[in-house]
Amino acid sequence: MATFEEGVTPDQTVGPGGEILENPRRRDYLLYAAPAVAAVGAGVVVLPLVNSMNPSADVLAQSTTEVNLAAIEPGQAIKASFRKQPLFVRNLTPKEIAEADAVPISSLRDPQTLDQRTKEGHKNWLITLGVCTHLGCVPLGAGEGENRGPFGGYFCPCHGSAYDTAGRIRQGPAPKNLEVPKYNFTSDTVVTVG
Amino acid sequence: MSFPWARHYEPKNPVMKWVDDRLPLPRFVYNAIGAGYPVPRNLNYFWNFGILAGLSLVIQIVTGIVLAMHFHSSAAGAFESVNGTIMRDVNAGWFLRFAHANGASMFFIVVYIHIFRGLHYGSYKAPREMVWLLGVVIFLLMMATAFMGYVLPWGQMSFWGAQVITGFFSAIPVVGDWIRIWLLGGYAPDDATLNRFFSLHYLLPFVIAGVIILHIWALHIPGSNNPTGVEVKGEQDTIPFHPYYTAKDGFGVGVFLILFSILIFFYPDYLGHPDNYIVANPLSTPAHIVPEWYFWPFYAILRAFTADFILPAKLWGVLAMFGSILLLFFLPWLDRSPVRSANYRPMYRIAFWVLVADVLILGWCGGSPAEAKYVIISQIAAAYYFAHFLIIVPIISRIETPRPLPNSITEAVLGNEGGSRITATAATA
């Protein structure tokens, strides 16, 4: 341990042989280290505050939903609820499937085929969130007799976004297709979403 | 503060002297809104609106604190506590609720006039840039506070307003969806959203009060602007704030309270939306979502962008909407004209009134459904709004020949003869 001897300034240390070692960086080190520790400490305190505003465990716990498809006739759609958001489940008619397949992919704003948006062997089941990708309104078209818009899929009344029979954006301000959530067919007539 | 001839505080009451010696708060108030603040002698009634804005904030805080005592901040209970408990059961609850809801509208009316007053008389120019910048900060805080307050009754417009406004943030590339979920505390507005909005809605008015203190502090360094835009040259140009402008503001407060009362007692729902009397339903969007009237001009700018151009249309809309307000921060440097008041700027004066009309048109479009004709009008009006600040005002400030300015405020008030007489008297004295 360094002892203070005559002729030794705070920027110097005394070596093992009693020689004086210049060490002008010791103070600089403390000057940077102390605020750095304080900054890390402040950051560590902010983290739980910010993180507490993320979805809580009880909100996340509602993250899977089962939907029974047995009663949905071709051409019909239902609104279910998934994570407190509307979920559109639609049984496409062969004509609607053909319409969706006939669209050239290159002409789409968010290019996807109907096959990519449905499960293999269940191409008639279009399952999407009922949340317009523009600003989050619920598009019309899933309920009986609602306006399905110029492309026969869904139509958002808020700002006029129109989706086709594959739930793809075709006209209006929305940037993306209606989101397809993760889901699995647990049997031929039951899907688990989430 | 301000001018060397400002009166000094001399407490007559021994208690006030005792306090002032230990904490100079009485002195501070005297110098800020008392006889110790010299103000140009020629202020017109448009200079009432600062005080009226302050009064509106006080009304909102007082009614809001009491309403919060009865409000139930949960998705299951909020609608019932506002429309059932407060409106029917709480003593005078209907009055507090209508005063608070319409108080927000009055606050915005007053602040919009206050802002346009500043635009007309060049109050944003040197040396008052900081006053203007802090004012824009206050305006942004007011918008955030008002938006979150409108969510609290949890009606259909509350819910879908929250959905649409937080949806703006999902336009941000890459992290947008994450930010939106973080803001909402879930995937859609729900309990978590409502509670955090209530917490912030209670907090922000006090932040606004703090920034208002800075706004007034910055104002009192150069002193108030005036309708001629000519700086104060001497003591004959000013009169003490108290009793002259306390009296003039008092009259304005009376008129304000009469109009406010008419709104509360005769047209309490006129500025509201009927859909907000329907409880929030996450599975059904109202056919026509509109924000409160004071957001209509900005909502029209948001909806004016319908085509993708490099960035998605949605992102352009959001950028333009925020940009339309952030633009105001740069105004003191966009307008290079040394003449402040539009009374002496023949070209700017026309541009000013066209801007007023343009903002009213934007407001009308923002409150209308998103049909093609309104979208086209919004597009033209939004383009003009940006052109006003970025092209028209900078060009005018270079090419305009201003009318001759009066030599002093006193000359402008009393005419040439009187002005020189007074100045001469002051000079001989």
Coordinates of C-alpha atoms in Angstrom, one line a residue:
Chain A
M1 CA 0.0 0.0 0.0
A2 CA 1.2 3.4 -0.9
T3 CA 2.1 5.7 1.9
F4 CA 2.2 9.4 1.7
E5 CA 5.8 10.5 1.9
E6 CA 7.4 13.9 1.5
G7 CA 7.6 14.9 -2.2
V8 CA 4.9 12.6 -3.3
T9 CA 1.9 14.3 -4.9
P10 CA -1.6 12.7 -5.1
D11 CA -0.8 11.9 -8.8
Q12 CA 2.2 9.8 -7.9
T13 CA 2.5 6.4 -6.1
V14 CA 5.5 4.9 -4.3
G15 CA 6.7 1.6 -5.9
P16 CA 7.9 -1.5 -4.0
G17 CA 11.5 -0.3 -4.0
G18 CA 10.5 3.1 -2.6
E19 CA 10.8 4.8 -6.0
I20 CA 8.2 7.4 -7.0
L21 CA 5.9 6.3 -9.9
E22 CA 4.1 8.9 -12.0
N23 CA 0.4 8.0 -12.2
P24 CA -1.5 11.0 -13.4
R25 CA -4.5 8.9 -14.6
R26 CA -5.7 7.7 -11.1
R27 CA -8.0 10.7 -10.6
D28 CA -9.3 10.6 -14.1
Y29 CA -10.2 7.0 -13.6
L30 CA -12.2 7.8 -10.5
L31 CA -13.8 10.7 -12.2
Y32 CA -15.1 8.5 -15.0
A33 CA -15.7 5.4 -12.9
A34 CA -18.0 7.1 -10.3
P35 CA -20.5 8.6 -12.7
A36 CA -20.4 5.5 -14.8
V37 CA -21.4 3.3 -11.9
A38 CA -24.1 5.9 -11.1
A39 CA -25.4 5.8 -14.7
V40 CA -25.5 2.0 -14.8
G41 CA -27.4 2.1 -11.4
A42 CA -29.9 4.6 -12.8
G43 CA -30.3 2.5 -15.9
V44 CA -30.9 -0.6 -13.8
V45 CA -33.6 1.3 -11.9
V46 CA -35.3 2.6 -15.0
L47 CA -35.5 -0.9 -16.6
P48 CA -38.1 -2.3 -14.2
L49 CA -40.1 0.9 -14.5
V50 CA -40.2 0.7 -18.3
N51 CA -40.7 -3.0 -18.3
S52 CA -43.6 -2.8 -15.9
M53 CA -45.5 -1.1 -18.8
N54 CA -45.2 -4.2 -21.0
P55 CA -48.1 -6.6 -21.1
S56 CA -48.5 -8.2 -17.6
A57 CA -48.7 -12.0 -17.0
D58 CA -52.5 -12.0 -16.8
V59 CA -52.7 -10.2 -20.2
L60 CA -50.3 -12.7 -21.7
A61 CA -52.2 -15.6 -20.1
Q62 CA -55.1 -15.0 -22.4
S63 CA -52.9 -15.6 -25.4
T64 CA -54.5 -18.8 -26.7
T65 CA -58.1 -19.3 -27.9
E66 CA -59.9 -22.3 -29.3
V67 CA -62.4 -21.9 -32.2
N68 CA -64.9 -24.5 -33.3
L69 CA -65.3 -24.3 -37.1
A70 CA -68.1 -26.9 -37.4
A71 CA -71.0 -24.4 -37.7
I72 CA -69.4 -22.1 -40.3
E73 CA -70.9 -22.6 -43.7
P74 CA -68.9 -21.8 -46.9
G75 CA -69.1 -18.1 -47.5
Q76 CA -69.8 -17.4 -43.9
A77 CA -67.4 -15.7 -41.4
I78 CA -67.4 -15.3 -37.6
K79 CA -65.8 -12.9 -35.2
A80 CA -64.0 -14.5 -32.3
S81 CA -61.8 -12.8 -29.7
F82 CA -58.1 -13.4 -29.4
R83 CA -56.0 -11.5 -26.9
K84 CA -58.9 -9.1 -26.6
Q85 CA -58.6 -8.4 -30.3
P86 CA -61.2 -9.5 -32.9
L87 CA -60.4 -12.6 -34.8
F88 CA -62.0 -13.2 -38.2
V89 CA -62.6 -16.9 -39.2
R90 CA -63.9 -17.2 -42.7
N91 CA -64.9 -20.3 -44.7
L92 CA -64.0 -19.3 -48.3
T93 CA -66.2 -20.5 -51.2
P94 CA -64.4 -22.1 -54.2
K95 CA -65.2 -18.9 -56.2
E96 CA -63.5 -16.7 -53.5
I97 CA -60.5 -19.0 -53.5
A98 CA -60.3 -18.8 -57.3
E99 CA -60.5 -15.0 -57.1
A100 CA -57.7 -14.8 -54.6
D101 CA -55.5 -17.1 -56.7
A102 CA -56.1 -15.2 -59.9
V103 CA -54.4 -12.0 -58.5
P104 CA -50.9 -11.5 -59.8
I105 CA -48.6 -11.5 -56.8
S106 CA -46.5 -8.7 -58.2
S107 CA -49.4 -6.3 -58.2
L108 CA -49.8 -6.5 -54.4
R109 CA -48.7 -4.0 -51.9
D110 CA -47.8 -6.8 -49.4
P111 CA -47.2 -9.8 -51.7
Q112 CA -48.4 -13.1 -50.4
T113 CA -50.4 -16.0 -51.9
L114 CA -53.5 -17.5 -50.4
D115 CA -51.5 -20.7 -49.8
Q116 CA -49.0 -18.8 -47.7
R117 CA -51.9 -17.4 -45.6
T118 CA -53.7 -20.6 -45.0
K119 CA -52.8 -24.1 -43.7
E120 CA -52.1 -26.9 -46.2
G121 CA -55.3 -29.0 -46.8
H122 CA -57.4 -26.2 -45.2
K123 CA -57.2 -23.6 -47.9
N124 CA -60.8 -22.6 -47.4
W125 CA -60.2 -21.5 -43.8
L126 CA -58.9 -17.9 -43.8
I127 CA -58.1 -17.0 -40.2
T128 CA -56.9 -13.4 -39.6
L129 CA -56.9 -10.8 -36.9
G130 CA -59.8 -8.4 -37.4
V131 CA -57.5 -5.4 -36.9
C132 CA -56.9 -3.0 -39.8
T133 CA -53.2 -2.6 -40.3
H134 CA -53.7 1.1 -40.8
L135 CA -54.7 2.4 -37.4
G136 CA -56.4 -0.6 -35.8
C137 CA -60.1 -0.3 -36.6
V138 CA -62.2 -3.5 -37.0
P139 CA -62.9 -3.9 -40.7
L140 CA -66.4 -4.8 -41.8
G141 CA -67.2 -8.1 -43.7
A142 CA -67.1 -10.8 -41.0
G143 CA -70.7 -10.1 -39.8
E144 CA -73.8 -11.1 -41.7
G145 CA -74.7 -8.5 -44.3
E146 CA -71.8 -6.2 -43.7
N147 CA -70.1 -4.3 -46.5
R148 CA -67.2 -6.5 -47.8
G149 CA -65.8 -3.7 -50.0
P150 CA -64.8 -3.7 -53.7
F151 CA -62.6 -6.8 -53.4
G152 CA -65.1 -9.0 -51.6
G153 CA -63.0 -9.5 -48.5
Y154 CA -63.1 -6.9 -45.8
F155 CA -63.6 -3.2 -45.8
C156 CA -62.4 -0.8 -43.1
P157 CA -64.9 2.1 -42.6
C158 CA -62.4 4.3 -40.7
H159 CA -60.2 5.3 -43.6
G160 CA -61.4 3.2 -46.5
S161 CA -58.9 0.3 -46.6
A162 CA -60.2 -2.6 -48.7
Y163 CA -59.0 -6.2 -48.3
D164 CA -59.6 -9.1 -50.8
T165 CA -60.8 -12.6 -50.1
A166 CA -57.3 -13.6 -48.9
G167 CA -57.4 -10.7 -46.4
R168 CA -54.7 -8.9 -48.5
I169 CA -54.6 -5.1 -48.7
R170 CA -55.7 -3.9 -52.1
Q171 CA -56.8 -0.3 -51.7
G172 CA -56.6 2.5 -49.2
P173 CA -54.0 3.6 -46.6
A174 CA -53.3 0.3 -44.8
P175 CA -49.7 -0.8 -45.4
K176 CA -50.0 -4.6 -44.8
N177 CA -52.3 -7.6 -45.2
L178 CA -54.5 -8.5 -42.3
E179 CA -52.3 -10.4 -39.8
V180 CA -52.5 -14.2 -39.8
P181 CA -51.9 -15.3 -36.2
K182 CA -50.2 -18.5 -35.3
Y183 CA -52.7 -21.3 -35.2
N184 CA -53.0 -25.1 -35.5
F185 CA -55.8 -27.5 -36.5
T186 CA -56.2 -29.7 -33.4
S187 CA -58.9 -31.6 -35.3
D188 CA -60.7 -31.1 -38.7
T189 CA -63.1 -28.7 -37.1
V190 CA -61.2 -27.1 -34.2
V191 CA -58.3 -24.7 -34.3
T192 CA -56.2 -23.4 -31.5
V193 CA -55.0 -19.8 -32.0
G194 CA -51.9 -18.5 -30.3
Chain B
M1 CA -36.9 41.9 -14.3
S2 CA -37.5 43.9 -17.4
F3 CA -37.4 47.7 -17.3
P4 CA -35.4 49.9 -15.0
W5 CA -38.4 52.0 -14.1
A6 CA -40.4 49.0 -12.8
R7 CA -41.8 49.8 -9.4
H8 CA -40.1 48.1 -6.5
Y9 CA -42.0 46.0 -4.0
E10 CA -42.4 47.8 -0.7
P11 CA -44.5 45.8 1.7
K12 CA -46.9 48.0 3.8
N13 CA -48.2 45.2 5.9
P14 CA -45.6 44.0 8.6
V15 CA -46.6 40.4 8.1
M16 CA -45.8 40.6 4.4
K17 CA -42.6 42.3 5.1
W18 CA -41.7 39.5 7.5
V19 CA -42.5 36.9 4.9
D20 CA -40.7 38.8 2.1
D21 CA -37.5 39.2 4.1
R22 CA -37.4 35.4 4.5
L23 CA -39.0 34.1 1.3
P24 CA -39.4 36.8 -1.4
L25 CA -42.6 35.2 -2.8
P26 CA -44.7 38.4 -2.4
R27 CA -42.0 40.3 -4.3
F28 CA -42.0 37.6 -7.0
V29 CA -45.8 37.8 -7.5
Y30 CA -45.7 41.6 -7.4
N31 CA -43.0 41.6 -10.2
A32 CA -44.8 39.0 -12.2
I33 CA -48.5 40.0 -12.2
G34 CA -48.6 43.0 -10.0
A35 CA -47.7 46.7 -10.2
G36 CA -44.0 45.7 -10.6
Y37 CA -44.4 44.5 -14.1
P38 CA -44.5 47.3 -16.7
V39 CA -46.6 46.4 -19.8
P40 CA -47.0 48.2 -23.1
R41 CA -49.9 50.6 -22.8
N42 CA -51.5 49.6 -26.1
L43 CA -52.4 45.9 -25.6
N44 CA -55.7 45.0 -27.1
Y45 CA -58.2 42.3 -26.0
F46 CA -56.2 39.5 -27.8
W47 CA -53.7 39.9 -24.9
N48 CA -56.4 38.5 -22.5
F49 CA -56.0 35.0 -23.8
G50 CA -52.8 34.1 -21.9
I51 CA -54.5 34.8 -18.6
L52 CA -57.6 32.9 -19.9
A53 CA -55.5 29.9 -20.8
G54 CA -54.1 29.9 -17.3
L55 CA -57.6 30.2 -15.8
S56 CA -58.7 27.3 -18.0
L57 CA -55.8 25.1 -16.6
V58 CA -56.9 26.0 -13.1
I59 CA -60.5 25.1 -13.9
Q60 CA -59.4 21.8 -15.4
I61 CA -57.2 20.9 -12.4
V62 CA -59.8 21.8 -9.8
T63 CA -62.7 20.0 -11.4
G64 CA -60.4 17.1 -12.4
I65 CA -59.1 16.6 -8.8
V66 CA -62.7 16.3 -7.6
L67 CA -63.8 14.1 -10.4
A68 CA -60.9 11.7 -9.8
M69 CA -62.4 11.2 -6.3
H70 CA -65.4 9.5 -7.9
F71 CA -63.8 7.9 -11.0
H72 CA -63.3 4.2 -11.2
S73 CA -60.3 3.5 -13.4
S74 CA -61.0 0.0 -14.8
A75 CA -62.3 -1.2 -18.1
A76 CA -65.3 -2.8 -16.3
G77 CA -66.1 0.2 -14.1
A78 CA -65.0 3.4 -15.8
F79 CA -68.0 3.9 -18.1
E80 CA -70.5 3.3 -15.3
S81 CA -68.6 5.5 -12.8
V82 CA -68.7 8.4 -15.3
N83 CA -72.1 8.0 -16.9
G84 CA -73.8 6.5 -13.9
T85 CA -72.3 7.5 -10.6
I86 CA -70.8 10.9 -11.4
M87 CA -73.7 12.0 -13.8
R88 CA -76.6 10.8 -11.6
D89 CA -75.5 10.0 -8.0
V90 CA -72.7 12.3 -7.0
N91 CA -73.9 15.6 -5.8
A92 CA -73.4 18.2 -8.5
G93 CA -71.4 15.5 -10.3
W94 CA -73.1 16.3 -13.7
F95 CA -71.9 19.9 -13.3
L96 CA -68.3 18.9 -12.5
R97 CA -68.2 16.5 -15.4
F98 CA -69.7 18.9 -18.0
A99 CA -67.4 21.7 -16.7
H100 CA -64.4 19.4 -17.1
A101 CA -65.4 18.1 -20.6
N102 CA -66.3 21.6 -21.9
G103 CA -63.5 23.2 -20.0
A104 CA -61.1 21.2 -22.2
S105 CA -62.8 22.7 -25.3
M106 CA -62.7 26.2 -23.8
F107 CA -59.0 25.7 -23.0
F108 CA -58.3 24.8 -26.6
I109 CA -60.4 27.7 -28.1
V110 CA -58.4 30.1 -25.9
V111 CA -55.1 28.6 -26.7
Y112 CA -55.7 28.6 -30.4
I113 CA -56.6 32.3 -30.3
H114 CA -53.5 32.8 -28.1
I115 CA -51.3 31.0 -30.7
F116 CA -52.8 32.9 -33.7
R117 CA -52.4 36.2 -31.7
G118 CA -48.7 35.3 -31.5
L119 CA -48.6 34.6 -35.3
H120 CA -50.4 37.8 -36.2
Y121 CA -48.3 40.2 -34.0
G122 CA -45.0 38.3 -34.5
S123 CA -44.6 37.5 -30.8
Y124 CA -42.4 34.5 -31.7
K125 CA -39.6 36.7 -33.0
A126 CA -36.4 37.7 -31.3
P127 CA -36.0 38.3 -28.4
R128 CA -39.1 36.2 -27.6
E129 CA -38.2 32.9 -29.3
M130 CA -37.9 31.0 -26.0
V131 CA -41.4 32.2 -25.0
W132 CA -42.7 30.7 -28.3
L133 CA -40.8 27.5 -28.0
L134 CA -42.1 26.8 -24.5
G135 CA -45.5 27.7 -25.7
V136 CA -45.3 24.9 -28.4
V137 CA -44.2 22.5 -25.7
I138 CA -47.2 23.5 -23.6
F139 CA -49.4 22.9 -26.6
L140 CA -48.0 19.4 -27.2
L141 CA -48.5 18.5 -23.5
M142 CA -52.0 19.8 -23.7
M143 CA -52.8 17.6 -26.6
A144 CA -51.4 14.5 -24.9
T145 CA -53.3 15.3 -21.7
A146 CA -56.6 15.9 -23.6
F147 CA -56.2 12.8 -25.6
M148 CA -55.7 10.6 -22.5
G149 CA -58.5 12.3 -20.7
Y150 CA -60.9 11.5 -23.5
V151 CA -60.1 7.8 -23.1
L152 CA -61.1 7.7 -19.5
P153 CA -64.9 7.6 -19.8
W154 CA -64.3 4.3 -21.8
G155 CA -67.0 5.0 -24.4
Q156 CA -66.8 3.9 -28.0
M157 CA -64.9 7.0 -29.1
S158 CA -62.6 6.7 -26.1
F159 CA -61.7 3.2 -26.9
W160 CA -61.3 3.6 -30.7
G161 CA -59.5 6.9 -30.2
A162 CA -57.0 5.1 -28.1
Q163 CA -56.8 2.3 -30.7
V164 CA -56.2 4.8 -33.6
I165 CA -53.8 7.2 -31.8
T166 CA -51.6 4.4 -30.4
G167 CA -51.8 2.9 -33.9
F168 CA -49.7 5.9 -35.1
F169 CA -46.8 4.4 -33.3
S170 CA -47.0 1.1 -35.1
A171 CA -46.1 3.1 -38.2
I172 CA -42.5 3.4 -36.9
P173 CA -40.4 0.9 -38.9
V174 CA -39.1 -2.2 -37.1
V175 CA -39.9 -1.4 -33.5
G176 CA -43.3 0.2 -34.1
D177 CA -45.5 -2.8 -33.1
W178 CA -43.4 -3.4 -29.9
I179 CA -43.8 0.3 -28.9
R180 CA -47.5 0.2 -29.4
I181 CA -47.9 -2.9 -27.3
W182 CA -45.7 -1.3 -24.6
L183 CA -47.8 1.9 -24.7
L184 CA -51.0 -0.1 -24.4
G185 CA -49.7 -2.7 -21.9
G186 CA -51.5 -5.3 -24.0
Y187 CA -52.6 -6.1 -27.6
A188 CA -55.6 -3.8 -27.5
P189 CA -56.7 -1.0 -25.1
D190 CA -57.7 -2.5 -21.8
D191 CA -57.3 -2.2 -18.1
A192 CA -53.6 -1.6 -18.3
T193 CA -54.1 1.2 -20.9
L194 CA -56.9 2.9 -19.0
N195 CA -54.9 2.9 -15.7
R196 CA -51.7 4.3 -17.1
F197 CA -53.7 7.0 -19.0
F198 CA -55.4 8.0 -15.8
S199 CA -52.1 8.2 -14.0
L200 CA -50.6 10.4 -16.8
H201 CA -53.7 12.4 -17.2
Y202 CA -53.4 13.4 -13.6
L203 CA -49.7 14.1 -13.8
L204 CA -49.4 16.1 -17.0
P205 CA -51.4 19.2 -16.0
F206 CA -48.9 19.8 -13.3
V207 CA -46.1 19.5 -15.8
I208 CA -48.0 22.0 -17.9
A209 CA -48.2 24.3 -14.9
G210 CA -44.4 24.0 -14.5
V211 CA -43.7 24.8 -18.2
I212 CA -46.2 27.8 -17.9
I213 CA -44.0 29.2 -15.1
L214 CA -41.0 29.0 -17.5
H215 CA -43.1 30.5 -20.3
I216 CA -43.9 33.5 -18.1
W217 CA -40.4 33.8 -16.8
A218 CA -39.0 33.9 -20.4
L219 CA -41.7 36.4 -21.3
H220 CA -40.7 38.8 -18.5
I221 CA -37.1 39.0 -19.7
P222 CA -38.0 41.2 -22.8
G223 CA -41.5 42.0 -21.6
S224 CA -44.8 41.6 -23.5
N225 CA -45.0 42.3 -27.2
N226 CA -47.8 44.7 -28.3
P227 CA -50.0 45.3 -31.4
T228 CA -47.5 47.6 -33.1
G229 CA -44.6 45.1 -32.5
V230 CA -42.4 48.1 -31.7
E231 CA -40.3 47.6 -28.6
V232 CA -40.9 49.7 -25.5
K233 CA -38.6 52.7 -25.7
G234 CA -39.3 54.4 -22.3
E235 CA -41.5 54.7 -19.3
Q236 CA -44.2 56.6 -21.2
D237 CA -44.8 53.5 -23.3
T238 CA -45.8 51.3 -20.4
I239 CA -48.3 51.1 -17.6
P240 CA -48.1 48.8 -14.6
F241 CA -49.8 45.4 -15.0
H242 CA -51.8 46.0 -11.8
P243 CA -54.3 47.6 -11.8
Y244 CA -54.5 48.3 -15.5
Y245 CA -54.3 44.9 -17.1
T246 CA -55.7 43.0 -14.1
A247 CA -58.8 45.1 -14.7
K248 CA -58.8 44.5 -18.4
D249 CA -58.1 40.7 -17.9
G250 CA -60.9 40.7 -15.3
F251 CA -63.4 41.9 -17.9
G252 CA -62.2 39.2 -20.3
V253 CA -62.5 36.6 -17.6
G254 CA -66.2 37.7 -17.1
V255 CA -66.9 37.2 -20.8
F256 CA -65.1 33.9 -20.8
L257 CA -67.1 32.6 -17.8
I258 CA -70.4 33.7 -19.4
L259 CA -69.6 31.7 -22.7
F260 CA -68.3 28.8 -20.6
S261 CA -71.5 28.8 -18.5
I262 CA -73.7 28.9 -21.7
L263 CA -71.9 25.8 -22.9
I264 CA -72.1 23.9 -19.6
F265 CA -75.8 24.7 -18.8
F266 CA -77.4 24.8 -22.3
Y267 CA -75.2 22.9 -24.7
P268 CA -73.2 20.4 -22.6
D269 CA -73.0 17.8 -25.3
Y270 CA -72.8 20.0 -28.3
L271 CA -69.0 19.5 -28.7
G272 CA -69.0 15.9 -27.7
H273 CA -69.8 12.8 -29.8
P274 CA -72.9 10.7 -29.2
D275 CA -71.0 7.4 -29.7
N276 CA -69.2 8.1 -26.5
Y277 CA -72.4 7.4 -24.6
I278 CA -72.0 3.8 -25.8
V279 CA -69.7 1.6 -23.7
A280 CA -66.5 0.6 -25.3
N281 CA -66.8 -2.5 -27.5
P282 CA -63.5 -4.0 -28.7
L283 CA -65.2 -6.0 -31.4
S284 CA -67.1 -3.2 -33.1
T285 CA -65.7 -0.1 -34.6
P286 CA -68.0 3.0 -34.9
A287 CA -68.8 3.7 -38.5
H288 CA -67.1 7.1 -38.3
I289 CA -64.3 7.6 -35.9
V290 CA -63.4 11.2 -35.1
P291 CA -61.3 12.7 -32.4
E292 CA -62.5 15.8 -30.4
W293 CA -62.9 18.9 -32.5
Y294 CA -59.6 20.5 -31.4
F295 CA -57.7 17.7 -33.1
W296 CA -59.6 17.8 -36.4
P297 CA -57.0 19.9 -38.3
F298 CA -54.3 17.5 -37.4
Y299 CA -56.5 14.5 -38.0
A300 CA -57.2 15.8 -41.5
I301 CA -53.4 16.1 -42.2
L302 CA -53.0 12.5 -41.0
R303 CA -55.6 11.2 -43.4
A304 CA -54.4 13.3 -46.3
F305 CA -51.7 10.8 -47.2
T306 CA -53.2 7.9 -49.2
A307 CA -50.4 6.9 -51.6
D308 CA -47.1 5.1 -50.8
F309 CA -44.0 7.1 -51.8
I310 CA -40.8 5.4 -50.7
L311 CA -42.3 5.2 -47.2
P312 CA -45.7 3.7 -46.6
A313 CA -48.7 6.2 -46.7
K314 CA -49.4 5.5 -43.1
L315 CA -46.0 6.6 -42.0
W316 CA -46.1 9.7 -44.1
G317 CA -49.5 10.6 -42.5
V318 CA -48.0 10.2 -39.0
L319 CA -44.9 12.1 -39.8
A320 CA -46.9 15.0 -41.4
M321 CA -49.2 15.2 -38.5
F322 CA -46.4 15.5 -35.9
G323 CA -44.4 17.6 -38.4
S324 CA -47.2 20.1 -38.6
I325 CA -46.7 20.9 -34.9
L326 CA -42.9 20.5 -34.7
L327 CA -42.7 22.9 -37.6
L328 CA -43.8 25.7 -35.3
F329 CA -40.5 25.2 -33.3
F330 CA -38.6 26.5 -36.4
L331 CA -40.9 29.5 -37.1
P332 CA -38.8 32.1 -35.4
W333 CA -36.0 31.3 -37.9
L334 CA -38.2 30.8 -40.9
D335 CA -39.6 34.3 -40.7
R336 CA -36.7 36.6 -41.2
S337 CA -38.6 39.8 -41.4
P338 CA -37.5 42.3 -38.6
V339 CA -41.0 43.7 -38.5
R340 CA -43.2 41.9 -36.0
S341 CA -46.8 43.0 -36.3
A342 CA -48.8 42.0 -39.4
N343 CA -50.4 45.5 -39.1
Y344 CA -47.3 46.8 -40.8
R345 CA -46.7 43.8 -43.1
P346 CA -49.2 44.0 -46.1
M347 CA -48.2 40.7 -47.6
Y348 CA -47.8 38.7 -44.4
R349 CA -51.2 40.0 -43.2
I350 CA -52.9 38.3 -46.2
A351 CA -50.9 35.1 -45.7
F352 CA -51.9 35.1 -42.1
W353 CA -55.6 35.2 -42.8
V354 CA -55.3 32.6 -45.5
L355 CA -53.6 30.4 -43.0
V356 CA -56.5 30.9 -40.5
A357 CA -58.9 29.9 -43.3
D358 CA -56.7 26.9 -44.2
V359 CA -56.7 25.6 -40.7
L360 CA -60.5 26.0 -40.4
I361 CA -60.9 24.1 -43.7
L362 CA -58.5 21.3 -42.4
G363 CA -60.7 21.2 -39.2
W364 CA -63.8 20.9 -41.2
C365 CA -62.3 18.0 -43.3
G366 CA -60.9 16.3 -40.2
G367 CA -64.4 16.2 -38.7
S368 CA -66.0 14.8 -41.8
P369 CA -66.0 11.1 -43.0
A370 CA -63.0 9.8 -45.0
E371 CA -64.8 10.3 -48.4
A372 CA -62.9 11.1 -51.5
K373 CA -64.0 14.8 -51.7
Y374 CA -62.9 15.6 -48.2
V375 CA -59.6 13.7 -48.7
I376 CA -58.8 15.8 -51.8
I377 CA -59.6 19.0 -49.9
S378 CA -57.5 17.9 -47.0
Q379 CA -54.6 17.2 -49.3
I380 CA -54.7 20.7 -50.8
A381 CA -55.2 22.3 -47.4
A382 CA -52.4 20.2 -45.8
A383 CA -50.0 21.1 -48.6
Y384 CA -50.9 24.7 -48.2
Y385 CA -50.3 24.5 -44.4
F386 CA -46.7 23.3 -45.0
A387 CA -46.2 25.7 -47.8
H388 CA -47.2 28.6 -45.6
F389 CA -44.5 28.0 -43.1
L390 CA -41.8 26.6 -45.3
I391 CA -42.2 28.6 -48.5
I392 CA -44.6 31.5 -48.3
V393 CA -43.4 33.1 -45.0
P394 CA -39.7 32.8 -45.8
I395 CA -40.2 34.4 -49.2
I396 CA -42.5 37.1 -48.0
S397 CA -40.0 38.0 -45.3
R398 CA -37.5 38.7 -48.1
I399 CA -39.5 40.5 -50.7
E400 CA -42.1 42.4 -48.6
T401 CA -41.8 46.2 -48.1
P402 CA -43.3 46.9 -44.7
R403 CA -45.4 50.0 -44.0
P404 CA -43.6 52.7 -42.0
L405 CA -43.5 51.8 -38.3
P406 CA -44.4 54.3 -35.6
N407 CA -41.4 55.7 -33.7
S408 CA -42.8 54.5 -30.5
I409 CA -45.8 52.8 -28.9
T410 CA -46.9 56.2 -27.5
E411 CA -46.8 57.8 -30.9
A412 CA -48.9 55.0 -32.3
V413 CA -51.5 55.5 -29.5
L414 CA -51.7 59.2 -29.4
G415 CA -50.9 60.1 -33.0
N416 CA -47.9 62.0 -34.1
E417 CA -48.5 65.2 -32.3
G418 CA -49.4 63.7 -28.9
G419 CA -46.5 61.2 -29.2
S420 CA -43.9 63.9 -29.7
R421 CA -45.4 66.0 -27.0
I422 CA -45.2 63.2 -24.5
T423 CA -41.7 62.2 -25.6
A424 CA -40.7 65.9 -25.3
T425 CA -42.1 66.1 -21.8
A426 CA -40.3 62.9 -20.8
A427 CA -37.1 64.3 -22.3
T428 CA -37.3 67.6 -20.5
A429 CA -38.2 65.8 -17.2

